[in-house]
Short mmCIF file of C-alpha atoms (C1' of nucleotides) in Angstrom, two decimals:
data_model
loop_
_atom_site.label_atom_id
_atom_site.label_comp_id
_atom_site.label_asym_id
_atom_site.label_seq_id
_atom_site.Cartn_x
_atom_site.Cartn_y
_atom_site.Cartn_z
CA UNK A 134 21.56 -22.26 1.40
CA UNK A 135 22.60 -19.10 3.08
CA UNK A 136 23.94 -16.35 0.85
CA UNK A 137 25.68 -13.28 1.94
CA UNK A 138 23.57 -10.14 1.60
CA UNK A 139 26.15 -7.81 0.12
CA UNK A 140 27.18 -10.40 -2.42
CA UNK A 141 23.60 -10.49 -3.65
CA UNK A 142 23.49 -6.72 -3.83
CA UNK A 143 26.79 -6.54 -5.70
CA UNK A 144 25.50 -9.07 -8.17
CA UNK A 145 22.33 -7.11 -8.76
CA UNK A 146 24.28 -3.88 -9.28
CA UNK A 147 26.68 -5.62 -11.63
CA UNK A 148 23.73 -6.75 -13.72
CA UNK A 149 22.42 -3.20 -13.90
CA UNK A 150 25.81 -1.88 -14.96
CA UNK A 151 26.06 -4.48 -17.69
CA UNK A 152 22.58 -3.74 -18.94
CA UNK A 153 23.53 -0.10 -19.26
CA UNK A 154 20.83 1.04 -16.87
CA UNK A 155 23.22 3.26 -14.97
CA UNK A 156 25.69 3.84 -17.77
CA UNK A 157 23.80 6.71 -19.29
CA UNK A 158 23.40 8.76 -16.11
CA UNK A 159 26.99 8.18 -15.21
CA UNK A 160 26.25 8.74 -11.54
CA UNK A 161 24.82 5.91 -9.44
CA UNK A 162 22.15 6.54 -6.84
CA UNK A 163 23.61 7.57 -3.52
CA UNK A 164 24.39 5.02 -0.85
CA UNK A 165 21.41 6.25 1.12
CA UNK A 166 19.03 5.80 -1.78
CA UNK A 167 20.37 2.34 -2.49
CA UNK A 168 20.05 1.40 1.17
CA UNK A 169 16.37 2.33 1.04
CA UNK A 170 15.86 0.50 -2.24
CA UNK A 171 17.53 -2.71 -1.06
CA UNK A 172 16.26 -2.42 2.51
CA UNK A 173 19.82 -2.75 3.66
CA UNK A 174 22.00 -0.56 5.79
CA UNK A 175 24.41 1.87 4.26
CA UNK A 176 27.35 -0.18 5.48
CA UNK A 177 26.12 -3.21 3.57
CA UNK A 178 25.59 -1.16 0.42
CA UNK A 179 29.12 0.16 0.76
CA UNK A 180 30.53 -3.34 1.00
CA UNK A 181 28.79 -4.27 -2.23
CA UNK A 182 30.01 -1.12 -3.96
CA UNK A 183 33.54 -1.66 -2.72
CA UNK A 184 33.46 -5.11 -4.26
CA UNK A 185 32.55 -3.54 -7.58
CA UNK A 186 35.29 -0.97 -7.13
CA UNK A 187 37.84 -3.76 -6.66
CA UNK A 188 36.59 -5.20 -9.92
CA UNK A 189 37.16 -1.86 -11.62
CA UNK A 190 33.53 -1.42 -12.58
CA UNK A 191 32.80 1.68 -10.55
CA UNK A 192 34.68 4.33 -8.64
CA UNK A 193 33.78 6.94 -6.07
CA UNK A 194 34.82 10.41 -5.02
CA UNK A 195 34.16 11.67 -1.56
CA UNK A 196 31.40 14.21 -1.45
CA UNK A 197 30.50 13.44 -5.01
CA UNK A 198 29.20 9.95 -5.49
CA UNK A 199 29.67 6.61 -7.17
CA UNK A 200 30.01 6.52 -10.91
CA UNK A 201 30.68 4.07 -13.71
CA UNK A 202 34.44 3.78 -14.00
CA UNK A 203 34.77 3.72 -17.76
CA UNK A 204 32.90 6.92 -18.39
CA UNK A 205 35.23 9.31 -16.65
CA UNK A 206 38.02 8.37 -19.02
CA UNK A 207 35.86 9.15 -21.99
CA UNK A 208 34.56 12.40 -20.64
CA UNK A 209 37.46 14.67 -21.57
CA UNK A 210 37.74 12.99 -24.95
CA UNK A 211 34.15 13.55 -25.88
CA UNK A 212 34.64 17.11 -27.00
CA UNK A 213 35.05 16.49 -30.71
CA UNK A 214 32.76 14.11 -32.44
CA UNK A 215 34.44 11.16 -34.08
CA UNK A 216 33.08 9.77 -37.26
CA UNK A 217 31.65 6.84 -35.32
CA UNK A 218 29.87 9.13 -32.88
CA UNK A 219 28.47 11.07 -35.80
CA UNK A 220 27.22 7.84 -37.28
CA UNK A 221 25.70 6.73 -34.02
CA UNK A 222 24.03 10.09 -33.57
CA UNK A 223 22.43 9.85 -36.97
CA UNK A 224 21.13 6.38 -36.28
CA UNK A 225 23.75 4.49 -38.26
CA UNK A 226 25.29 1.47 -36.60
CA UNK A 227 29.11 1.51 -36.78
CA UNK A 228 31.15 -1.68 -36.69
CA UNK A 229 34.84 -2.50 -36.71
CA UNK A 230 36.23 -5.71 -38.10
CA UNK A 231 39.89 -6.43 -37.48
CA UNK A 232 41.50 -8.02 -40.51
CA UNK A 233 45.14 -8.12 -39.50
CA UNK A 234 47.05 -7.49 -36.30
CA UNK A 235 50.80 -7.89 -36.22
CA UNK A 236 53.96 -6.49 -34.67
CA UNK A 237 56.39 -6.17 -37.52
CA UNK A 238 58.93 -4.04 -39.29
CA UNK A 239 57.20 -0.94 -40.61
CA UNK A 240 57.70 0.26 -44.19
CA UNK A 241 60.65 2.57 -44.66
CA UNK A 242 58.73 5.82 -44.69
CA UNK A 243 56.75 4.92 -41.58
CA UNK A 244 59.86 3.67 -39.79
CA UNK A 245 61.59 6.93 -40.57
CA UNK A 246 58.69 8.91 -39.15
CA UNK A 247 58.75 6.84 -35.97
CA UNK A 248 62.52 6.80 -35.75
CA UNK A 249 62.23 3.05 -35.16
CA UNK A 250 61.14 0.25 -37.49
CA UNK A 251 59.42 -1.78 -34.77
CA UNK A 252 55.69 -1.10 -35.01
CA UNK A 253 52.24 -2.53 -34.60
CA UNK A 254 50.23 -2.74 -37.81
CA UNK A 255 46.47 -3.08 -37.59
CA UNK A 256 44.32 -3.41 -40.65
CA UNK A 257 40.61 -3.22 -40.20
CA UNK A 258 37.36 -2.76 -42.05
CA UNK A 259 34.85 -0.19 -40.83
CA UNK A 260 31.20 -0.75 -41.55
CA UNK A 261 28.14 1.45 -41.39
CA UNK A 262 24.88 -0.42 -40.96
CA UNK A 263 26.64 -3.54 -42.11
CA UNK A 264 28.01 -2.00 -45.30
CA UNK A 265 31.74 -1.42 -45.64
CA UNK A 266 32.79 2.20 -45.84
CA UNK A 267 36.47 2.31 -44.94
CA UNK A 268 39.62 0.21 -44.99
CA UNK A 269 41.97 1.50 -42.35
CA UNK A 270 45.57 0.55 -41.76
CA UNK A 271 47.20 1.98 -38.67
CA UNK A 272 50.84 1.77 -37.74
CA UNK A 273 51.54 2.50 -34.10
CA UNK A 274 55.03 3.06 -32.71
CA UNK A 275 56.11 -0.26 -31.21
CA UNK A 276 57.01 0.87 -27.71
CA UNK A 277 53.63 2.51 -27.24
CA UNK A 278 51.72 -0.46 -28.57
CA UNK A 279 53.42 -3.17 -26.54
CA UNK A 280 50.57 -3.65 -24.10
CA UNK A 281 47.86 -3.65 -26.78
CA UNK A 282 46.00 -6.80 -27.71
CA UNK A 283 43.85 -7.59 -30.68
CA UNK A 284 40.81 -7.40 -28.42
CA UNK A 285 41.82 -3.92 -27.26
CA UNK A 286 42.05 -2.68 -30.80
CA UNK A 287 38.78 -4.26 -31.75
CA UNK A 288 37.00 -2.66 -28.84
CA UNK A 289 38.37 0.87 -28.69
CA UNK A 290 39.77 3.42 -31.07
CA UNK A 291 43.50 4.03 -30.88
CA UNK A 292 43.25 7.42 -29.29
CA UNK A 293 41.65 5.85 -26.23
CA UNK A 294 44.22 3.10 -26.01
CA UNK A 295 47.22 5.40 -26.09
CA UNK A 296 47.33 7.13 -22.75
CA UNK A 297 49.51 9.95 -23.95
CA UNK A 298 48.15 13.31 -25.04
CA UNK A 299 48.04 13.72 -28.81
CA UNK A 300 48.63 17.13 -30.23
CA UNK A 301 48.05 17.36 -33.93
CA UNK A 302 48.06 15.70 -37.27
CA UNK A 303 48.79 16.23 -40.92
CA UNK A 304 46.52 14.62 -43.41
CA UNK A 305 46.74 14.06 -47.10
CA UNK A 306 43.66 13.45 -49.19
CA UNK A 307 43.78 12.10 -52.68
CA UNK A 308 41.76 10.10 -55.15
CA UNK A 309 42.66 6.81 -56.73
CA UNK A 310 41.14 3.75 -58.34
CA UNK A 311 40.36 0.75 -56.16
CA UNK A 312 42.64 -2.24 -56.69
CA UNK A 313 41.20 -5.73 -56.63
CA UNK A 314 41.80 -6.37 -52.94
CA UNK A 315 40.24 -3.06 -51.92
CA UNK A 316 37.37 -3.51 -54.30
CA UNK A 317 36.57 -6.89 -52.78
CA UNK A 318 36.60 -5.54 -49.23
CA UNK A 319 34.52 -2.47 -50.05
CA UNK A 320 32.16 -4.36 -52.33
CA UNK A 321 32.69 -2.06 -55.30
CA UNK A 322 33.91 -2.76 -58.82
CA UNK A 323 37.65 -2.86 -59.45
CA UNK A 324 38.87 0.52 -60.65
CA UNK A 325 36.03 2.53 -59.15
CA UNK A 326 37.13 5.77 -57.52
CA UNK A 327 38.18 5.85 -53.88
CA UNK A 328 39.40 8.53 -51.52
CA UNK A 329 42.83 7.74 -50.16
CA UNK A 330 44.04 9.47 -47.01
CA UNK A 331 47.29 9.32 -45.14
CA UNK A 332 47.56 10.81 -41.72
CA UNK A 333 50.44 11.21 -39.31
CA UNK A 334 49.54 11.97 -35.73
CA UNK A 335 52.00 13.42 -33.24
CA UNK A 336 51.98 13.72 -29.47
CA UNK A 337 52.53 16.95 -27.60
CA UNK A 338 56.30 16.58 -27.79
CA UNK A 339 56.10 16.47 -31.57
CA UNK A 340 56.97 12.80 -31.85
CA UNK A 341 55.09 10.86 -34.52
CA UNK A 342 53.12 8.12 -32.79
CA UNK A 343 50.59 7.02 -35.41
CA UNK A 344 50.61 6.72 -39.16
CA UNK A 345 47.36 5.67 -40.71
CA UNK A 346 46.08 5.01 -44.18
CA UNK A 347 42.42 5.16 -45.09
CA UNK A 348 40.54 4.06 -48.18
CA UNK A 349 36.96 5.26 -48.63
CA UNK A 350 34.62 4.34 -51.46
CA UNK A 351 33.81 7.61 -53.24
CA UNK A 352 30.10 7.02 -53.53
CA UNK A 353 29.62 6.86 -49.77
CA UNK A 354 31.99 9.46 -48.40
CA UNK A 355 32.96 13.09 -48.80
CA UNK A 356 35.10 15.48 -46.84
CA UNK A 357 33.54 18.68 -45.65
CA UNK A 358 35.91 21.46 -44.67
CA UNK A 359 34.82 24.80 -43.27
CA UNK A 360 37.16 27.66 -44.02
CA UNK A 361 36.36 30.54 -41.67
CA UNK A 362 38.28 33.06 -43.72
CA UNK A 363 38.60 33.33 -47.43
CA UNK A 364 42.04 32.10 -48.23
CA UNK A 365 42.60 34.32 -51.17
CA UNK A 366 42.02 31.85 -53.89
CA UNK A 367 39.27 30.05 -55.67
CA UNK A 368 41.40 26.97 -55.53
CA UNK A 369 40.41 24.83 -52.58
CA UNK A 370 42.72 25.35 -49.67
CA UNK A 371 45.33 22.84 -48.81
CA UNK A 372 45.73 21.67 -52.35
CA UNK A 373 49.23 20.75 -53.37
CA UNK A 374 50.63 19.62 -56.62
CA UNK A 375 52.15 16.17 -56.45
CA UNK A 376 55.58 15.83 -58.06
CA UNK B 218 18.65 9.73 -12.39
CA UNK B 219 21.22 12.02 -10.88
CA UNK B 220 23.14 14.29 -13.12
CA UNK B 221 25.38 17.19 -12.47
CA UNK B 222 23.83 20.53 -13.21
CA UNK B 223 26.73 22.23 -14.94
CA UNK B 224 27.36 19.19 -17.09
CA UNK B 225 23.82 19.47 -18.35
CA UNK B 226 24.24 23.15 -19.03
CA UNK B 227 27.54 22.60 -20.82
CA UNK B 228 25.90 19.97 -22.95
CA UNK B 229 23.04 22.28 -23.86
CA UNK B 230 25.43 25.09 -24.76
CA UNK B 231 27.57 22.73 -26.79
CA UNK B 232 24.51 21.75 -28.77
CA UNK B 233 23.71 25.39 -29.45
CA UNK B 234 27.24 26.05 -30.61
CA UNK B 235 27.12 23.08 -32.92
CA UNK B 236 23.76 24.11 -34.32
CA UNK B 237 25.15 27.53 -35.06
CA UNK B 238 22.62 29.27 -32.87
CA UNK B 239 25.30 31.36 -31.19
CA UNK B 240 27.78 31.20 -34.02
CA UNK B 241 26.22 34.05 -35.98
CA UNK B 242 26.45 36.72 -33.31
CA UNK B 243 29.72 35.28 -32.17
CA UNK B 244 29.08 36.75 -28.72
CA UNK B 245 27.31 34.54 -26.22
CA UNK B 246 24.76 35.89 -23.77
CA UNK B 247 26.38 37.17 -20.61
CA UNK B 248 26.82 34.93 -17.62
CA UNK B 249 24.03 36.78 -15.86
CA UNK B 250 21.59 36.30 -18.71
CA UNK B 251 22.45 32.63 -18.95
CA UNK B 252 22.04 32.22 -15.20
CA UNK B 253 18.54 33.64 -15.48
CA UNK B 254 17.72 31.51 -18.51
CA UNK B 255 18.92 28.29 -16.91
CA UNK B 256 17.74 29.22 -13.42
CA UNK B 257 21.22 28.53 -12.18
CA UNK B 258 23.71 30.64 -10.32
CA UNK B 259 26.46 32.48 -12.09
CA UNK B 260 29.04 30.15 -10.58
CA UNK B 261 27.33 27.17 -12.17
CA UNK B 262 27.12 28.89 -15.52
CA UNK B 263 30.80 29.72 -15.27
CA UNK B 264 31.70 26.12 -14.57
CA UNK B 265 29.85 25.04 -17.67
CA UNK B 266 31.49 27.74 -19.79
CA UNK B 267 34.90 26.87 -18.39
CA UNK B 268 34.34 23.29 -19.46
CA UNK B 269 33.68 24.51 -22.97
CA UNK B 270 36.75 26.71 -22.79
CA UNK B 271 38.88 23.69 -21.90
CA UNK B 272 37.45 22.02 -24.93
CA UNK B 273 38.48 24.94 -27.07
CA UNK B 274 34.95 25.77 -28.14
CA UNK B 275 34.65 29.20 -26.59
CA UNK B 276 36.85 31.80 -25.01
CA UNK B 277 36.32 34.88 -22.87
CA UNK B 278 37.80 38.32 -22.34
CA UNK B 279 37.28 40.13 -19.11
CA UNK B 280 34.86 42.99 -19.41
CA UNK B 281 33.87 41.87 -22.86
CA UNK B 282 32.18 38.50 -22.85
CA UNK B 283 32.24 34.93 -24.02
CA UNK B 284 32.58 34.26 -27.70
CA UNK B 285 32.89 31.37 -30.10
CA UNK B 286 36.52 30.41 -30.36
CA UNK B 287 36.38 28.54 -33.63
CA UNK B 288 37.95 31.20 -35.80
CA UNK B 289 41.30 31.58 -34.17
CA UNK B 290 41.64 27.86 -33.83
CA UNK B 291 41.09 27.24 -37.46
CA UNK B 292 43.03 30.21 -38.67
CA UNK B 293 46.09 28.18 -39.65
CA UNK B 294 43.94 26.43 -42.21
CA UNK B 295 43.23 29.71 -43.89
CA UNK B 296 46.79 30.89 -44.11
CA UNK B 297 47.80 28.44 -46.76
CA UNK B 298 49.33 30.00 -49.80
CA UNK B 299 47.28 29.88 -52.95
CA UNK B 300 47.99 27.09 -55.31
CA UNK B 301 49.29 29.41 -57.98
CA UNK B 302 51.71 31.07 -55.58
CA UNK B 303 52.96 27.67 -54.57
CA UNK B 304 53.47 26.74 -58.17
CA UNK B 305 55.34 29.92 -58.94
CA UNK B 306 57.48 29.45 -55.83
CA UNK B 307 58.49 25.98 -56.94
CA UNK B 308 59.35 27.12 -60.43
CA UNK B 309 56.24 25.83 -62.14
CA UNK B 310 54.57 28.11 -64.67
CA UNK B 311 50.83 28.47 -64.01
CA UNK B 312 48.42 29.27 -66.82
CA UNK B 313 44.70 29.92 -67.07
CA UNK B 314 42.70 29.18 -70.20
CA UNK B 315 39.14 30.45 -70.31
CA UNK B 316 36.86 27.91 -71.95
CA UNK B 317 33.48 29.48 -71.42
CA UNK B 318 32.23 32.83 -70.22
CA UNK B 319 28.52 33.55 -70.04
CA UNK B 320 25.87 35.35 -68.08
CA UNK B 321 23.08 32.86 -67.72
CA UNK B 322 20.55 31.22 -65.49
CA UNK B 323 22.39 29.29 -62.80
CA UNK B 324 21.45 25.70 -61.96
CA UNK B 325 18.75 25.39 -59.34
CA UNK B 326 20.99 24.67 -56.35
CA UNK B 327 23.33 27.54 -57.20
CA UNK B 328 20.44 29.90 -57.82
CA UNK B 329 18.99 29.01 -54.47
CA UNK B 330 22.30 29.71 -52.75
CA UNK B 331 22.51 33.09 -54.46
CA UNK B 332 18.85 33.88 -53.96
CA UNK B 333 18.80 34.87 -57.63
CA UNK B 334 19.18 32.77 -60.78
CA UNK B 335 21.08 35.45 -62.71
CA UNK B 336 24.76 34.60 -62.59
CA UNK B 337 28.04 34.64 -64.42
CA UNK B 338 29.45 31.24 -65.23
CA UNK B 339 33.11 30.90 -66.05
CA UNK B 340 34.67 27.62 -66.99
CA UNK B 341 38.38 27.46 -67.30
CA UNK B 342 41.27 25.09 -67.51
CA UNK B 343 44.27 25.56 -65.23
CA UNK B 344 47.63 24.39 -66.43
CA UNK B 345 50.97 23.82 -64.76
CA UNK B 346 53.95 24.01 -67.08
CA UNK B 347 51.60 23.53 -69.97
CA UNK B 348 49.93 20.43 -68.58
CA UNK B 349 46.31 20.55 -67.46
CA UNK B 350 45.72 20.04 -63.77
CA UNK B 351 42.30 21.49 -62.98
CA UNK B 352 38.94 22.17 -64.54
CA UNK B 353 37.27 24.98 -62.65
CA UNK B 354 33.71 26.21 -63.03
CA UNK B 355 32.82 29.32 -61.08
CA UNK B 356 29.36 30.82 -60.69
CA UNK B 357 29.39 34.40 -59.49
CA UNK B 358 26.28 36.22 -58.33
CA UNK B 359 25.06 38.26 -61.30
CA UNK B 360 24.90 41.70 -59.72
CA UNK B 361 28.49 41.45 -58.51
CA UNK B 362 29.79 40.22 -61.84
CA UNK B 363 28.18 42.79 -64.08
CA UNK B 364 31.31 44.82 -64.68
CA UNK B 365 33.51 41.80 -65.34
CA UNK B 366 34.79 40.97 -68.80
CA UNK B 367 36.31 37.82 -70.19
CA UNK B 368 39.69 39.53 -70.17
CA UNK B 369 39.31 40.40 -66.48
CA UNK B 370 38.64 36.83 -65.58
CA UNK B 371 41.50 35.57 -67.69
CA UNK B 372 43.95 37.94 -66.07
CA UNK B 373 43.07 37.85 -62.38
CA UNK B 374 41.59 35.43 -59.90
CA UNK B 375 38.04 36.09 -58.80
CA UNK B 376 38.92 37.16 -55.30
CA UNK B 377 40.81 40.12 -56.74
CA UNK B 378 38.02 41.10 -59.08
CA UNK B 379 35.33 41.23 -56.45
CA UNK B 380 35.95 44.32 -54.39
CA UNK B 381 33.94 43.12 -51.44
CA UNK B 382 35.48 41.43 -48.42
CA UNK B 383 35.00 37.67 -48.42
CA UNK B 384 34.56 35.96 -45.14
CA UNK B 385 34.55 32.20 -45.37
CA UNK B 386 33.79 29.12 -47.32
CA UNK B 387 32.57 25.60 -47.02
CA UNK B 388 34.20 23.01 -49.16
CA UNK B 389 33.32 19.45 -50.02
CA UNK B 390 35.93 17.04 -51.27
CA UNK B 391 35.07 13.78 -52.92
CA UNK B 392 36.38 11.33 -55.47
CA UNK B 393 34.82 10.30 -58.75
CA UNK B 394 35.62 8.91 -62.15
CA UNK B 395 36.36 11.27 -65.03
CA UNK B 396 33.68 11.49 -67.69
CA UNK B 397 34.65 11.76 -71.34
CA UNK B 398 34.62 15.58 -71.50
CA UNK B 399 36.74 15.92 -68.39
CA UNK B 400 39.07 13.18 -69.52
CA UNK B 401 39.68 14.97 -72.79
CA UNK B 402 40.45 18.28 -71.10
CA UNK B 403 42.73 16.77 -68.49
CA UNK B 404 44.39 14.39 -70.95
CA UNK B 405 43.67 11.29 -68.90
CA UNK B 406 41.76 8.11 -69.76
CA UNK B 407 38.01 8.10 -69.32
CA UNK B 408 37.05 6.69 -65.94
CA UNK B 409 40.32 7.48 -64.23
CA UNK B 410 39.94 8.85 -60.71
CA UNK B 411 39.54 12.57 -60.10
CA UNK B 412 39.09 14.75 -57.05
CA UNK B 413 35.88 16.68 -57.19
CA UNK B 414 35.43 19.73 -54.96
CA UNK B 415 32.53 22.04 -54.46
CA UNK B 416 32.98 25.28 -52.61
CA UNK B 417 30.61 28.03 -51.58
CA UNK B 418 32.17 31.32 -50.62
CA UNK B 419 30.35 33.97 -48.60
CA UNK B 420 31.02 37.62 -47.95
CA UNK B 421 31.17 39.16 -44.49
CA UNK B 422 27.42 39.60 -44.38
CA UNK B 423 26.94 35.88 -44.85
CA UNK B 424 25.66 36.16 -48.39
CA UNK B 425 26.81 33.49 -50.83
CA UNK B 426 28.70 35.21 -53.62
CA UNK B 427 30.63 32.41 -55.30
CA UNK B 428 29.95 28.77 -55.98
CA UNK B 429 32.75 26.87 -57.63
CA UNK B 430 33.34 23.38 -58.82
CA UNK B 431 36.78 21.90 -59.28
CA UNK B 432 37.96 18.73 -60.95
CA UNK B 433 41.53 17.60 -60.39
CA UNK B 434 43.21 14.57 -61.91
CA UNK B 435 44.13 12.30 -59.01
CA UNK B 436 47.62 11.51 -60.18
CA UNK B 437 48.72 15.13 -60.01
CA UNK B 438 46.94 16.54 -56.99
CA UNK B 439 46.43 15.91 -53.32
CA UNK B 440 44.98 17.88 -50.45
CA UNK B 441 47.14 18.48 -47.44
CA UNK B 442 45.34 19.53 -44.30
CA UNK B 443 47.06 20.37 -41.05
CA UNK B 444 45.00 19.65 -38.00
CA UNK B 445 46.30 21.85 -35.21
CA UNK B 446 44.69 19.73 -32.52
CA UNK B 447 44.20 16.02 -32.43
CA UNK B 448 40.56 15.53 -33.07
CA UNK B 449 40.39 12.38 -31.06
CA UNK B 450 39.84 9.96 -33.83
CA UNK B 451 41.78 7.99 -36.31
CA UNK B 452 39.18 8.85 -38.88
CA UNK B 453 40.25 11.90 -40.87
CA UNK B 454 38.54 15.02 -39.69
CA UNK B 455 35.71 16.51 -41.64
CA UNK B 456 34.67 13.22 -43.11
CA UNK B 457 30.94 12.75 -43.43
CA UNK B 458 28.90 9.90 -44.64
CA UNK B 459 26.99 10.83 -47.73
CA UNK B 460 23.24 10.63 -47.30
"C1'" DG C 4 39.23 65.12 -30.45
"C1'" DT C 5 39.90 64.26 -25.23
"C1'" DG C 6 38.78 62.84 -20.98
"C1'" DC C 7 35.40 61.23 -17.77
"C1'" DG C 8 31.83 58.59 -15.93
"C1'" DC C 9 28.38 55.05 -16.37
"C1'" DA C 10 26.67 50.58 -17.47
"C1'" DC C 11 27.99 46.18 -18.29
"C1'" DT C 12 31.09 42.43 -18.51
"C1'" DT C 13 34.34 38.71 -16.69
"C1'" DG C 14 37.62 37.29 -12.75
"C1'" DT C 15 37.89 36.08 -8.05
"C1'" DA C 16 36.80 35.50 -3.46
"C1'" DT C 17 33.75 34.80 0.23
"C1'" DT C 18 29.65 32.56 2.92
"C1'" DA C 19 26.16 29.19 3.57
"C1'" DG C 20 23.38 25.00 2.97
"C1'" DA C 21 22.21 20.52 1.21
"C1'" DG C 22 23.89 16.27 -0.19
"C1'" DT C 23 27.52 12.90 -0.65
"C1'" DT C 24 31.31 9.52 0.63
"C1'" DG C 25 34.84 8.06 4.30
"C1'" DT C 26 35.30 6.35 8.80
"C1'" DC C 27 34.28 5.19 13.21
"C1'" DT C 28 31.72 3.16 17.34
"C1'" DA C 29 28.10 0.42 19.38
"C1'" DC C 30 24.97 -3.27 19.17
"C1'" DA C 31 22.43 -7.70 17.61
"C1'" DC C 32 22.58 -12.29 15.87
"C1'" DA C 33 23.93 -16.90 14.31
"C1'" DT D 265 34.11 -14.50 14.36
"C1'" DG D 266 31.74 -13.07 10.50
"C1'" DT D 267 27.66 -10.63 9.16
"C1'" DG D 268 24.30 -7.08 9.31
"C1'" DT D 269 22.03 -2.79 11.44
"C1'" DA D 270 22.03 1.82 13.38
"C1'" DG D 271 23.89 6.11 14.22
"C1'" DA D 272 27.22 9.88 14.41
"C1'" DC D 273 30.74 12.73 12.66
"C1'" DA D 274 34.40 14.47 9.39
"C1'" DA D 275 35.64 15.72 4.86
"C1'" DC D 276 34.37 16.76 0.44
"C1'" DT D 277 31.39 18.44 -3.65
"C1'" DC D 278 28.03 21.11 -5.75
"C1'" DT D 279 25.12 25.01 -5.93
"C1'" DA D 280 23.36 29.51 -4.53
"C1'" DA D 281 24.02 34.06 -3.13
"C1'" DT D 282 26.78 38.00 -2.52
"C1'" DA D 283 30.45 41.18 -2.90
"C1'" DC D 284 34.23 43.40 -4.98
"C1'" DA D 285 38.17 44.08 -8.40
"C1'" DA D 286 39.36 44.79 -13.08
"C1'" DG D 287 38.46 45.31 -17.91
"C1'" DT D 288 35.51 46.95 -22.07
"C1'" DG D 289 32.45 49.77 -24.65
"C1'" DC D 290 29.83 53.87 -25.20
"C1'" DG D 291 27.99 58.24 -24.82
"C1'" DC D 292 28.34 62.84 -23.09
"C1'" DA D 293 30.26 67.10 -21.55
"C1'" DC D 294 34.00 69.97 -22.53
#
DNA sequence: GTGCGCACTTGTATTAGAGTTGTCTACACA
DNA sequence: TGTGTAGACAACTCTAATACAAGTGCGCAC
């Protein structure tokens, strides 16, 4: 059975991309190098690469080279380490388990922040090395979340899924006792202390686009804040009295 | 594996910034020095530095040099009013009750931070409108505290008593359950959730001068942190996994 | 103290070369 | 006609090397 050369080559390259062989380096070997490696002409290599481009796996820039398509998106975002990157860097294996995914009417306070009650609510459990370390509930403004699927949310963090520039956030940190549902999910006794955080994230126009709620078991997590200047008080900065 | 030179260099510099290698001096080596060190042209070094500038990590002034940009970015964090000023502004009457005042040998970790075990320990209860809202224990390096009396500490906050310029602090925020002594002081049930903060304050020379420990009842206190830039993750910033 | 010059820095613009993709033509083969 | 090879050229990117303008900091003569 006769197979077409550049289909074979495309298949081989696809396998390498999946295996992550080229993912790290970000840049694929040049067409010339590949043509030597596969004993094929540059034109044939190009045809194979163009197939992969049509599939969205790779992309090319003239004078630069072929690169894995996904990476370029992540590049500008990589500047600040996320908690999951930190975990990965320190050898801990992060995991996300989606518990609930629903478009629904947001609670009053969230709806007021969005200016619209229609929202996507995602509840998930984050694990570190298989052990639960956070329950996260995210509300996302409905119009921005319309194209998101459960698989999207399971695969990528929200900031990658929203293709609008985010600008800032306000975050509240408090302590509380775990209720029975939380205790079950986090595998801690009912009533044991947890850190409870609420965060509202806005885009560059100042519109609130995300409201999220986080519950961390106290024995596994702490916040570390560096204050470059003394803020004139022994009391930790940012502390507010509630009611 | 092909990689782009100035991406490599940017990555290396980023690592140094994170590790604090350049943070102390605040001023980075000049472009020329870096070009020699990396065996790269000045243009390449510039590209790497400009990447870091886009990320907000460093900044430059013509004729002066490149420097770590962290301070100005985080400045807003430091401008928060002190908790007691906030209380006064909202009509709440703050009060400080000194519980213990003693020059003594500091615990091992505090002594190591000071470089000297001799320290002043002050334990006090903070009240708002007569109700307890914080247990604060402050260790102050012994040589700086020698002229301080119990009356001094009762009257003024520590930052006013120390006549040396303070420069920054690192603060850890966690949750825990109140033990019996704390519960009694704060007038809450034993085992109810509290916020526990540890802060080390340094002077401009980088010497640790204060170590303080704070316990807040969860039902009365929360931390509010404004994050000027989106830090690219739903996970609250500054969160670290413990051990 | 004031002003000046010197050394050093970043900001910006060139030139050049090597390496890359984008595109085309010509040819061979089944 | 579809497939593959070979080669040539344009356009682009990255890096090096160089030069000059503009700003900063510092010491020195006055």
